[in-house]
Structure formats: C-alpha cells, structure tokens
Short mmCIF file of C-alpha atoms in Angstrom, two decimals:
data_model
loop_
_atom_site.label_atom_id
_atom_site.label_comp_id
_atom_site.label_asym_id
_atom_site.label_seq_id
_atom_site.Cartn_x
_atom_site.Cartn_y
_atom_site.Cartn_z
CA UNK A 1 116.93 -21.45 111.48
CA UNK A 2 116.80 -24.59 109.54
CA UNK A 3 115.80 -26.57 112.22
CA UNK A 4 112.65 -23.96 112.81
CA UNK A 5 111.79 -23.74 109.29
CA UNK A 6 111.22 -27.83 108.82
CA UNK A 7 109.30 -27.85 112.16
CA UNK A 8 107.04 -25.41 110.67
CA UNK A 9 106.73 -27.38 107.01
CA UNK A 10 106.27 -30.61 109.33
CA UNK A 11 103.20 -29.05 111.08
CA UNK A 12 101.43 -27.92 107.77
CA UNK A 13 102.56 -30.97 106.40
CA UNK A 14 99.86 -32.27 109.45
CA UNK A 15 97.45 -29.52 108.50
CA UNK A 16 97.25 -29.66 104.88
CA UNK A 17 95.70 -33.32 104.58
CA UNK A 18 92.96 -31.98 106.39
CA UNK A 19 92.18 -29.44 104.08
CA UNK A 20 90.84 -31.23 101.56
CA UNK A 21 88.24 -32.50 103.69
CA UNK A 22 87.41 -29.48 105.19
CA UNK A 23 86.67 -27.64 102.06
CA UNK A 24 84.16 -30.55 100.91
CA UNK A 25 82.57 -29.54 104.26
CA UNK A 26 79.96 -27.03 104.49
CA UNK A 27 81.19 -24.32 106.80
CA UNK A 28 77.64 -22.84 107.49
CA UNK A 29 78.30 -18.82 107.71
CA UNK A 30 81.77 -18.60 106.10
CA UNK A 31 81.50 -17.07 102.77
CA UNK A 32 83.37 -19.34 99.87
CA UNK A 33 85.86 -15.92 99.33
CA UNK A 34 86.98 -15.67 102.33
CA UNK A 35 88.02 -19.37 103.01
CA UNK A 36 89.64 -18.91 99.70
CA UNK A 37 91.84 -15.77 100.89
CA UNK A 38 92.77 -18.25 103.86
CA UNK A 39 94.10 -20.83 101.77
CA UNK A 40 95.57 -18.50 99.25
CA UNK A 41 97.52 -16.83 102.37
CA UNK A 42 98.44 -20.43 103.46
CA UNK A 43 99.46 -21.17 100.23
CA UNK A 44 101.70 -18.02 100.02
CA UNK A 45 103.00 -18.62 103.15
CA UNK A 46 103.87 -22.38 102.41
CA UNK A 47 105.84 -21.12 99.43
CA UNK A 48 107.92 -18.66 101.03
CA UNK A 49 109.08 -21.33 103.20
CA UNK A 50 109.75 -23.67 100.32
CA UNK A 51 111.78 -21.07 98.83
CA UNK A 52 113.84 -20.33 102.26
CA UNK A 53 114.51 -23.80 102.27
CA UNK A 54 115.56 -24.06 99.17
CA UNK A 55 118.06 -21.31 99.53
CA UNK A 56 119.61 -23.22 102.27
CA UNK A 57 120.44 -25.75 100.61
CA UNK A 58 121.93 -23.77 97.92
CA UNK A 59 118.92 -23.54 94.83
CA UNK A 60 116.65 -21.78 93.40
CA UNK A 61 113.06 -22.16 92.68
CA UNK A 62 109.98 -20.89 92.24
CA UNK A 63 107.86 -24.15 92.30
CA UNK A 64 105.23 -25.33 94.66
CA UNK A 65 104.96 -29.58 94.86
CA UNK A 66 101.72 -28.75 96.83
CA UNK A 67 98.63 -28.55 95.17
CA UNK A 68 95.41 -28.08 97.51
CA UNK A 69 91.75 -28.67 95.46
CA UNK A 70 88.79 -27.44 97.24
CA UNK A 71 85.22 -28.23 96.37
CA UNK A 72 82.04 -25.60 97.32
CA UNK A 73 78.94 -28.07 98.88
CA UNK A 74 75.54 -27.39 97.41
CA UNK A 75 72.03 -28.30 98.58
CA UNK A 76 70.32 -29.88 95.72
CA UNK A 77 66.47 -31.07 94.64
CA UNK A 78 64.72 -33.85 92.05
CA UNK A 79 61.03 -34.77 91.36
CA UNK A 80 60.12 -36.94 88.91
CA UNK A 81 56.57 -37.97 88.11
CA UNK A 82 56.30 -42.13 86.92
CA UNK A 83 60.16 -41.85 87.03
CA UNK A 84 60.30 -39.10 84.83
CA UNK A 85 61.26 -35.71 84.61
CA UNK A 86 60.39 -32.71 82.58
CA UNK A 87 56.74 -33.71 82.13
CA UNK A 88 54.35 -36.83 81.05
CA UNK A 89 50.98 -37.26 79.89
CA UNK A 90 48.49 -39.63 81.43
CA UNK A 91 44.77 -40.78 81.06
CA UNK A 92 42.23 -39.11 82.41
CA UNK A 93 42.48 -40.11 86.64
CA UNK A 94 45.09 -42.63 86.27
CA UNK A 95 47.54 -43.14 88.59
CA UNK A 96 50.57 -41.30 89.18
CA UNK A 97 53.47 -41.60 90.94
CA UNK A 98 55.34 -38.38 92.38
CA UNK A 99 58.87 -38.97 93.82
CA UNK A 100 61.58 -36.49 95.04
CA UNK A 101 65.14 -36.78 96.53
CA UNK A 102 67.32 -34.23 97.90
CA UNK A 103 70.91 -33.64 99.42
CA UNK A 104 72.43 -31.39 101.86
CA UNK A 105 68.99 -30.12 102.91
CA UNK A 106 67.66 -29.29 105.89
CA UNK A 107 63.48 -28.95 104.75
CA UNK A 108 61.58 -29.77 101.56
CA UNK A 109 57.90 -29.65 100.72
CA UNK A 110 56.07 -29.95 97.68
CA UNK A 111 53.49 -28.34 96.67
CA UNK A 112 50.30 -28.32 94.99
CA UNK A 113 50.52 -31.99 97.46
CA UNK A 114 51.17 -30.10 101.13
CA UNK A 115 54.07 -32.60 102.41
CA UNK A 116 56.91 -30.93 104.22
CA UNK A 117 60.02 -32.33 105.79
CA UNK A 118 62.26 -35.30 105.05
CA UNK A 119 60.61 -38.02 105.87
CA UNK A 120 58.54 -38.27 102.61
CA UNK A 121 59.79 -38.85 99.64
CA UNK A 122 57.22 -40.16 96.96
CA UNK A 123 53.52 -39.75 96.69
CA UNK A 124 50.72 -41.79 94.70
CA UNK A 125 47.93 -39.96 93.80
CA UNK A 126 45.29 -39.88 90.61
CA UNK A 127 44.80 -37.09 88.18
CA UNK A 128 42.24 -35.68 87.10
CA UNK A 129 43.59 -32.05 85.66
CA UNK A 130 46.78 -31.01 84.50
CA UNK A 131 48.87 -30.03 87.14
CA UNK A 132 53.21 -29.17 87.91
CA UNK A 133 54.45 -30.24 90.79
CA UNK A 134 57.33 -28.52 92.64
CA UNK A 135 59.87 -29.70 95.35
CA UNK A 136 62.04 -26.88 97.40
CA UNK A 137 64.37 -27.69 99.44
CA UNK A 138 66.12 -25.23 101.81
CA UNK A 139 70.03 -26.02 103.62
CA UNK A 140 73.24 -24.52 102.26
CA UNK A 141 70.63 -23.01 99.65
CA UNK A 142 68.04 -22.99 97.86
CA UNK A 143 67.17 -25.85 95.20
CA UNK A 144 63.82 -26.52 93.31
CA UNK A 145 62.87 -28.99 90.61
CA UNK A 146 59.46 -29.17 88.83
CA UNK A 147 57.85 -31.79 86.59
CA UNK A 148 54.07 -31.41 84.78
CA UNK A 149 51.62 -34.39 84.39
CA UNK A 150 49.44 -33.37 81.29
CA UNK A 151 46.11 -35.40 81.68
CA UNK A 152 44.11 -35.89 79.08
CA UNK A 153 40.25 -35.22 78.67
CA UNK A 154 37.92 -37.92 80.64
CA UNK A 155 36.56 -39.85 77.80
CA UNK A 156 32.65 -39.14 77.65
CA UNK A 157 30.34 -41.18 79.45
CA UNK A 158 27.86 -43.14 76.89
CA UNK A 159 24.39 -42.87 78.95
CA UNK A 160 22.59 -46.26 77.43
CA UNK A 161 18.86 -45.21 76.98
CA UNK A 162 17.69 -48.78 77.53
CA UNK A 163 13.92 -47.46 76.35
CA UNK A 164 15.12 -45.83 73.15
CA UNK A 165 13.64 -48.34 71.14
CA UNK A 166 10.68 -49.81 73.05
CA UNK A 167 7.06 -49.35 71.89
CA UNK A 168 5.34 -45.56 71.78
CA UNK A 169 1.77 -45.37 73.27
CA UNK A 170 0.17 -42.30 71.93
CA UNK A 171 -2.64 -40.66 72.84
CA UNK A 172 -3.91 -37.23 71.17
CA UNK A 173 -7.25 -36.94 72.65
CA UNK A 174 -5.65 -36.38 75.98
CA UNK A 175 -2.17 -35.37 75.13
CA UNK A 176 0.15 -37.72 76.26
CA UNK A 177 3.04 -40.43 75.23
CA UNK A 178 4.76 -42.96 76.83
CA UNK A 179 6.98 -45.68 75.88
CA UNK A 180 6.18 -49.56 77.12
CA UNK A 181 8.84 -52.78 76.73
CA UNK A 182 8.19 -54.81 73.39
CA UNK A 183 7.70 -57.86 75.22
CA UNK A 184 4.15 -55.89 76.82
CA UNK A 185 0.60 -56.13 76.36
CA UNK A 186 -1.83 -53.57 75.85
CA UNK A 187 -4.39 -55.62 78.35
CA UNK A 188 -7.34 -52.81 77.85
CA UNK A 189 -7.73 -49.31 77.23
CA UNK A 190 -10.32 -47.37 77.29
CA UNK A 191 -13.53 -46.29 79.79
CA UNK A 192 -15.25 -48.95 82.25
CA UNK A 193 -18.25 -49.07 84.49
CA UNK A 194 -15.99 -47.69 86.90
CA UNK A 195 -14.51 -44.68 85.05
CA UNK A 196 -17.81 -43.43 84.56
CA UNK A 197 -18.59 -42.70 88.32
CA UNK A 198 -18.74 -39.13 89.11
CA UNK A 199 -16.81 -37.13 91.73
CA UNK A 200 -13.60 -34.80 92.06
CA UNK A 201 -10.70 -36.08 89.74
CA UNK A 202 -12.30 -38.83 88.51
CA UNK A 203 -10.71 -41.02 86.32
CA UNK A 204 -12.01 -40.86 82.72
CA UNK A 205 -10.02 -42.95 80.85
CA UNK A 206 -7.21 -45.76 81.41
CA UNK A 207 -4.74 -47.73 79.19
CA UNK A 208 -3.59 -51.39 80.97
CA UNK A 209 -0.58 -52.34 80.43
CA UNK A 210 0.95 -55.99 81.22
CA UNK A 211 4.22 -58.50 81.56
CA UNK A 212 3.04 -61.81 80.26
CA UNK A 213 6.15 -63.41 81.97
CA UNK A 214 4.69 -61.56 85.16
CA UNK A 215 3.24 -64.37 87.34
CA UNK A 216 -0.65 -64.12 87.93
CA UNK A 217 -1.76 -63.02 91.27
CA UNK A 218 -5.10 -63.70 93.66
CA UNK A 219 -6.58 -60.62 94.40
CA UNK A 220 -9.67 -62.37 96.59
CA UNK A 221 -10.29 -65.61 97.99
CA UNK A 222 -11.80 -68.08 95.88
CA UNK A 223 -10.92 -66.03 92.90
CA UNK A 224 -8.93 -67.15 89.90
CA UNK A 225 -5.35 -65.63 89.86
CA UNK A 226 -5.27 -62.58 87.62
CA UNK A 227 -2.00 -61.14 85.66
CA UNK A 228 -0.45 -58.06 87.52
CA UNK A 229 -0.88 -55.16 85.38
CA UNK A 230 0.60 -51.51 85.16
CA UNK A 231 -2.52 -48.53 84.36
CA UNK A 232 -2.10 -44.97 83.24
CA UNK A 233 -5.21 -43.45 84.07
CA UNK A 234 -6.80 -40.16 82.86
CA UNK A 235 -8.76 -37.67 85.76
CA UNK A 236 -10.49 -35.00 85.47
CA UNK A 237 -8.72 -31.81 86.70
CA UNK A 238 -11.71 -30.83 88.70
CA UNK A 239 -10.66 -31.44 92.38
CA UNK A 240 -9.74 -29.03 94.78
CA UNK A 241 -6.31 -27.76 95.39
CA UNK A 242 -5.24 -29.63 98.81
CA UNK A 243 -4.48 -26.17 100.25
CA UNK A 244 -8.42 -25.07 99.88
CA UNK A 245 -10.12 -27.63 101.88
CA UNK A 246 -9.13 -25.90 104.99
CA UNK A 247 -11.63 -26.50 107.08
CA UNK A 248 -12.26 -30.17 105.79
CA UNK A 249 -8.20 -30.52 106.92
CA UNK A 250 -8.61 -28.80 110.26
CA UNK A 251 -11.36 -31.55 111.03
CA UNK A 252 -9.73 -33.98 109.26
CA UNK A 253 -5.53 -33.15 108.99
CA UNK A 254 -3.03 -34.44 106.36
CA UNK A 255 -0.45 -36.52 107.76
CA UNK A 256 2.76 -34.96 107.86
CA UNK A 257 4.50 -36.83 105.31
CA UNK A 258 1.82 -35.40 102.90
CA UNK A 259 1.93 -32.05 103.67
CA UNK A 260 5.64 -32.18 103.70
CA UNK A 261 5.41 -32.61 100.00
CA UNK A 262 2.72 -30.17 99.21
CA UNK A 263 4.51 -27.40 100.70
CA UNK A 264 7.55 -28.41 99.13
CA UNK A 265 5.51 -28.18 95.53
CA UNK A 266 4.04 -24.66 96.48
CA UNK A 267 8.08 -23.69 97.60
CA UNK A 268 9.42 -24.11 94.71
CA UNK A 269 6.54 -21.73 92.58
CA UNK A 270 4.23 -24.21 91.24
CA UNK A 271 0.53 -22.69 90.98
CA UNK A 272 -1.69 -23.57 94.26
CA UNK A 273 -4.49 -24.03 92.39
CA UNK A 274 -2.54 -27.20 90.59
CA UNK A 275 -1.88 -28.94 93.61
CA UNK A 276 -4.96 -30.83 93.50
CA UNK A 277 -5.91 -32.94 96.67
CA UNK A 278 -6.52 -36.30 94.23
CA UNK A 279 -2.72 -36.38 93.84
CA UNK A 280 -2.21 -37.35 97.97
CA UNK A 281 -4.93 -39.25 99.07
CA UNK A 282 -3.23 -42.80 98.14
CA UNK A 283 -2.74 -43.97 101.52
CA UNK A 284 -4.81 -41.53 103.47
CA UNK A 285 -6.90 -42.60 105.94
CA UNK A 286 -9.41 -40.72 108.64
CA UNK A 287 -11.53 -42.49 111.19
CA UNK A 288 -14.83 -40.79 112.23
CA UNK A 289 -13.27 -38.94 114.95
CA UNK A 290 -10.85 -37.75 112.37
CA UNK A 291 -7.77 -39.69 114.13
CA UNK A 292 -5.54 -39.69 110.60
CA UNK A 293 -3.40 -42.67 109.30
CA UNK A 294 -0.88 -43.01 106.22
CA UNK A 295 -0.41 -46.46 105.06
CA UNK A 296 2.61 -45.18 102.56
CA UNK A 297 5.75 -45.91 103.24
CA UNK A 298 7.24 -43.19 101.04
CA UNK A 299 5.98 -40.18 99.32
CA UNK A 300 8.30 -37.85 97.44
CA UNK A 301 8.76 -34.72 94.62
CA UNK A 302 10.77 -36.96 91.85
CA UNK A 303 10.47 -34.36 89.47
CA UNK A 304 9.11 -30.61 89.14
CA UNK A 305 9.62 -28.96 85.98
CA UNK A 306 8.72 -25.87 83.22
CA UNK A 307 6.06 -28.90 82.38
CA UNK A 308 4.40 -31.10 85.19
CA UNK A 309 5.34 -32.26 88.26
CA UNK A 310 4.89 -35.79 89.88
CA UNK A 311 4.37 -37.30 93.14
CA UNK A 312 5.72 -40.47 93.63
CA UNK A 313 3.89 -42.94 96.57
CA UNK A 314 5.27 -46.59 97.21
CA UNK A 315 4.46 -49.06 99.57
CA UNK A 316 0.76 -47.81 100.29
CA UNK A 317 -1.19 -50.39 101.92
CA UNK A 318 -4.40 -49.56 100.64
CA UNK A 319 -6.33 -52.64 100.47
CA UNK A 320 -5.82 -55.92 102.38
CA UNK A 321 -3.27 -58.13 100.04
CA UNK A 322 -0.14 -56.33 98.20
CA UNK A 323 1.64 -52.64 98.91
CA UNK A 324 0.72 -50.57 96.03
CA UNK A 325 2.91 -48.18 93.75
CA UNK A 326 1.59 -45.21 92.47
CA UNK A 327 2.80 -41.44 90.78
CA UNK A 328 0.50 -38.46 89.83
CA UNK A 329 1.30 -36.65 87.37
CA UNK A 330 0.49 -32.91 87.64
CA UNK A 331 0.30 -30.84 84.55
CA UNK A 332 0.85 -26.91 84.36
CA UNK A 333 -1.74 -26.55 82.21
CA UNK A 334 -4.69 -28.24 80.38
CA UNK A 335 -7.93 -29.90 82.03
CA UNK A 336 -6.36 -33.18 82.93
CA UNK A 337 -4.15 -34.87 85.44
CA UNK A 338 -2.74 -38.45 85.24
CA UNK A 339 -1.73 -41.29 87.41
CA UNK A 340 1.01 -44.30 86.78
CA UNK A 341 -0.51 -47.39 89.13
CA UNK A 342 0.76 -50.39 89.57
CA UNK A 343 -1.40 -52.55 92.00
CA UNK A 344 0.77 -55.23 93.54
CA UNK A 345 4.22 -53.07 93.51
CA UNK A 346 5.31 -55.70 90.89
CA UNK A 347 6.66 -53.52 88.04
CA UNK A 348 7.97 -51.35 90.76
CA UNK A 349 10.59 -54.00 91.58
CA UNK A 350 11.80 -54.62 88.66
CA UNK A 351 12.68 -50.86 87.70
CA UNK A 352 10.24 -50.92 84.62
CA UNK A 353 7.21 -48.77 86.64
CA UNK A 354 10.25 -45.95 87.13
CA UNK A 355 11.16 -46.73 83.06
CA UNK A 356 8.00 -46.13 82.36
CA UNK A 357 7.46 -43.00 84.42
CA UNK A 358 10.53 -41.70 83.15
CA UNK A 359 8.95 -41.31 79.03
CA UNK A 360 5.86 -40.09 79.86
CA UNK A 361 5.48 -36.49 78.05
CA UNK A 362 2.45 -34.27 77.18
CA UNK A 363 2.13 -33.61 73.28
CA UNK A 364 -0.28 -30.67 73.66
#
C-alpha cells in the first residue's frame, strides 16, 4: 500500500508543475468553473493521500504543503490619440496621431477610421470636427477602448479687399460707381466725335482710365506710341435682343461659343428682351456669303444676379495689332447698358481689369 500510494504522489508530483502553466493558458471552450472543480477535486484528492501517508507513518494532519495559483487569460484593448488617452483637444485640421495595441486577440478594427485586423496599429490623420475613436477587439472576449479628439473652431479666414480704399468714380447721370487704383489717371471722360454716331447701342458716353507706369503702345505705323488705357463706356439700351434678329441669324448665324452663352443667360430667367445683341458682337465676324468667324478666345457668364449680368470676352482679335479684353454689363432695368474695354489686354494681365469689374455697381 505504501509503495502504491508514493507512486501515485510521485506522478502528480509530475503533473502539478504543469498546472500552473496550464491555467495561464487559455483553454478556448472550457468554462473558468469547471477547470476550477477539476483542480479543487485534484486538490481533494492530493490531500487524502497526504493524510494516508501520514497515517502510515504514525501522524496526524490536516495540512496541505501544496499550494496551486491559477490565473484566468483576458483579451484586452488601448487607443490613445497623440499618446494620450481619455481625450485631447487640437487646432482646427492639425494632425493627429491614433494608435492602438491589443493582447490575446484574434481581430480589431476601429472605427469611425475602417481598419480591421492586426496588422495596423496607428493611424495619422487631420481633424477637422470633433470626433471618438473606438478600438474592439474580439479573442477570449470582448475588449474596447475609446479616446475623443475635441477640435477646435477653424479660425476665420480674413478676405483682404485689396480695393477697399482705392479711388470712387461716380457717376449719377447714368447710375453707376466704380472704384480705380490711386496710382490712375482719369485720361478723359466724357462724349467724342465718335460717341455721337448713331446706331443700335451706341455708346453715349465714356470715362478713360490709365496706368502711367503702363508702357505706351503703337497702335499704327508711323504713329507716336500712345499710353494703354482702360474705358467704361455708356450705350444706349436700344439694340435688339440677340434672340429677335432671327432671320438676320439664319442668314448670318452666331458662332457657337456665342450662343452658348446667350442661352445660358435666358436659362437661368433673365428677361429676353435684355439680352441685347451689342453685348456679343466683340469678335464676330460674317463674310458676304455669311461664312461666320469668332476671333475670341473666351466668352463666359462671370456673374448673373437680382441686378445685372455680365459677359466677359478675352482674347478677341478684333483689329490687326493686340487681343482685346472686354465685359458688358447688362442691367435689369433702366435705359442703359455698359461696357469695361481694355484695348491691348494690358490691364487684363495684371488682374486690375477683373478689380475693376469686380466694384462696378448701379446707384439708381
């Protein structure tokens, strides 16, 4: 008997180092109570063998010298945002960081950033709202950590009005403003020989305006150079609407570009009848078979409003020495249209024709 009973304490004497490894493994499926019944049985039954031996030898005693510890694994989860948990605050689409970790897991993904699996385990991104962010991780269970990046409120934008303190032109007779650079010249203003020639939308008044750092220009040959200038000129609104001259168009058609625009004006609600045809002819060209050619290189809508529209034309190769710039102006209301020209495209490079375009307003 005492022979069998120390083979028996020899072979859980084998087992029993084991255990503590065992029980810091996860036994996937096992329930924790039931591997602790087990050892509690093995315990129990280590014990009563203790005591038999004991007895054989002639004491008495109700103490164990074993002692088995067992430890329950647990999947576990971390995300920090700049290294730190909880939550941060950061500037308004500043960098941020996102890292997670995780043990005994078999999946993670964060979310709002869509990346599942293990191999990821830190994100950089910028910010632009307030946002938490969330890892869960799945394996012997569930684990989730969160952290929240407060961003603060984009700082407002300063728009610099680079015309806010130029000169005013003002005219009440025909009821308009516009604002010119400091360093310009009021050249003329006024009615010439020209002006006064009759015919639909013509032009009854005109205010020059000029750069004196602007080098001169020759506009013929054998002429003396003259200073490139920038003109708002007054016409009467007594032309035609382009859409009325149908039978002068089916003889003698609009090139597309043109009529492109015009639709696009009567589209969007503007009256027909405003539309005049003096607004499109820069660049127009017929031949006496009425062949039709557009020496513009652009024509566009760059504005449409509860007030006027305008029609911007650039590039138009009108005459026989520098592309031309030009943008009519068509008013709701009232018995006047206008026109911003600038005859060698000069001001049109340097951004001031658009400047000037740009503070033109009707007073009446």
């Amino acid at each position: 008997m005492k022979n069998k009973i120390i083979g028996f304490v020899l072979a859980i004497a084998l087992i029993v180092p084991s255990l503590s490894f065992a029980q810091t493994t996860s036994y996937v499926g096992v329930p924790d109570s039931i591997l602790q019944q087990l050892i509690n049985l093995l315990i129990q039954e280590i014990q009563n063998l203790e005591q038999q031996l004991l007895a054989l030898n002639g004491t008495n005693s109700t103490t164990t010298g074993i002692a088995i510890t067992t430890t329950t694994a647990t999947t576990t989860a971390t995300i920090t945002a700049n290294g730190s948990a909880g939550s941060i605050t950061v500037a308004y689409n500043a960098p941020v960081e996102i890292k997670w970790s995780s043990t005994n897991a078999s999946s993670c993904s964060v979310s709002p950033l869509k990346i599942s699996g293990l191999f990821g385990t830190s994100g950089n991104i910028n910010v632009t709202n307030s946002q938490t962010y969330t890892v869960l991780c799945n394996g012997i269970n569930e684990a989730s950590s969160s952290v929240f990046v407060n961003v603060l409120p984009a700082e407002s934008q300063k728009v610099v009005d680079e015309t806010a303190d130029w000169k005013t032109y003002y005219n009440e007779k025909y009821g308009f403003e516009l604002k010119y650079p400091n360093n310009f010249k009021i050249v003329s203003e006024g009615t010439g020989d020209y002006l006064n020639e009759q015919g639909a939308c013509s032009i009854i008044y005109e205010v020059t305006f000029a750069d004196p750092n602007k080098p001169k220009r020759f506009w013929e040959a054998g002429g003396e150079p003259i200073q490139s200038t920038i003109d708002l000129r007054v016409q009467e609104a007594d032309c035609s609407s382009i859409f009325d001259r149908k039978a002068y168009s089916d003889k003698f058609p609009y090139p597309q570009p043109v009529l492109k625009v015009a639709n696009d004006l009567l589209n969007s609600g503007f009256p027909k009848d405003k539309i005049y045809e003096g607004a499109f002819l820069s660049g127009v060209s017929w031949d006496g078979s009425g062949n039709v050619s557009y020496g513009c290189e652009n024509i566009n809508l760059v504005k449409n409003d509860s007030n006027f529209a305008v029609v911007k034309k650039s590039k138009c190769m009108n005459g026989p020495v520098y592309p031309e710039t030009d943008a009519s102006i068509l008013p709701l209301s009232g018995n006047f249209i206008f026109d911003l020209f600038d005859a060698a495209s000069d001001y049109q490079q340097d951004g001031s024709f658009d400047q000037i375009l740009s503070t033109f307003k009707l007073i009446k």
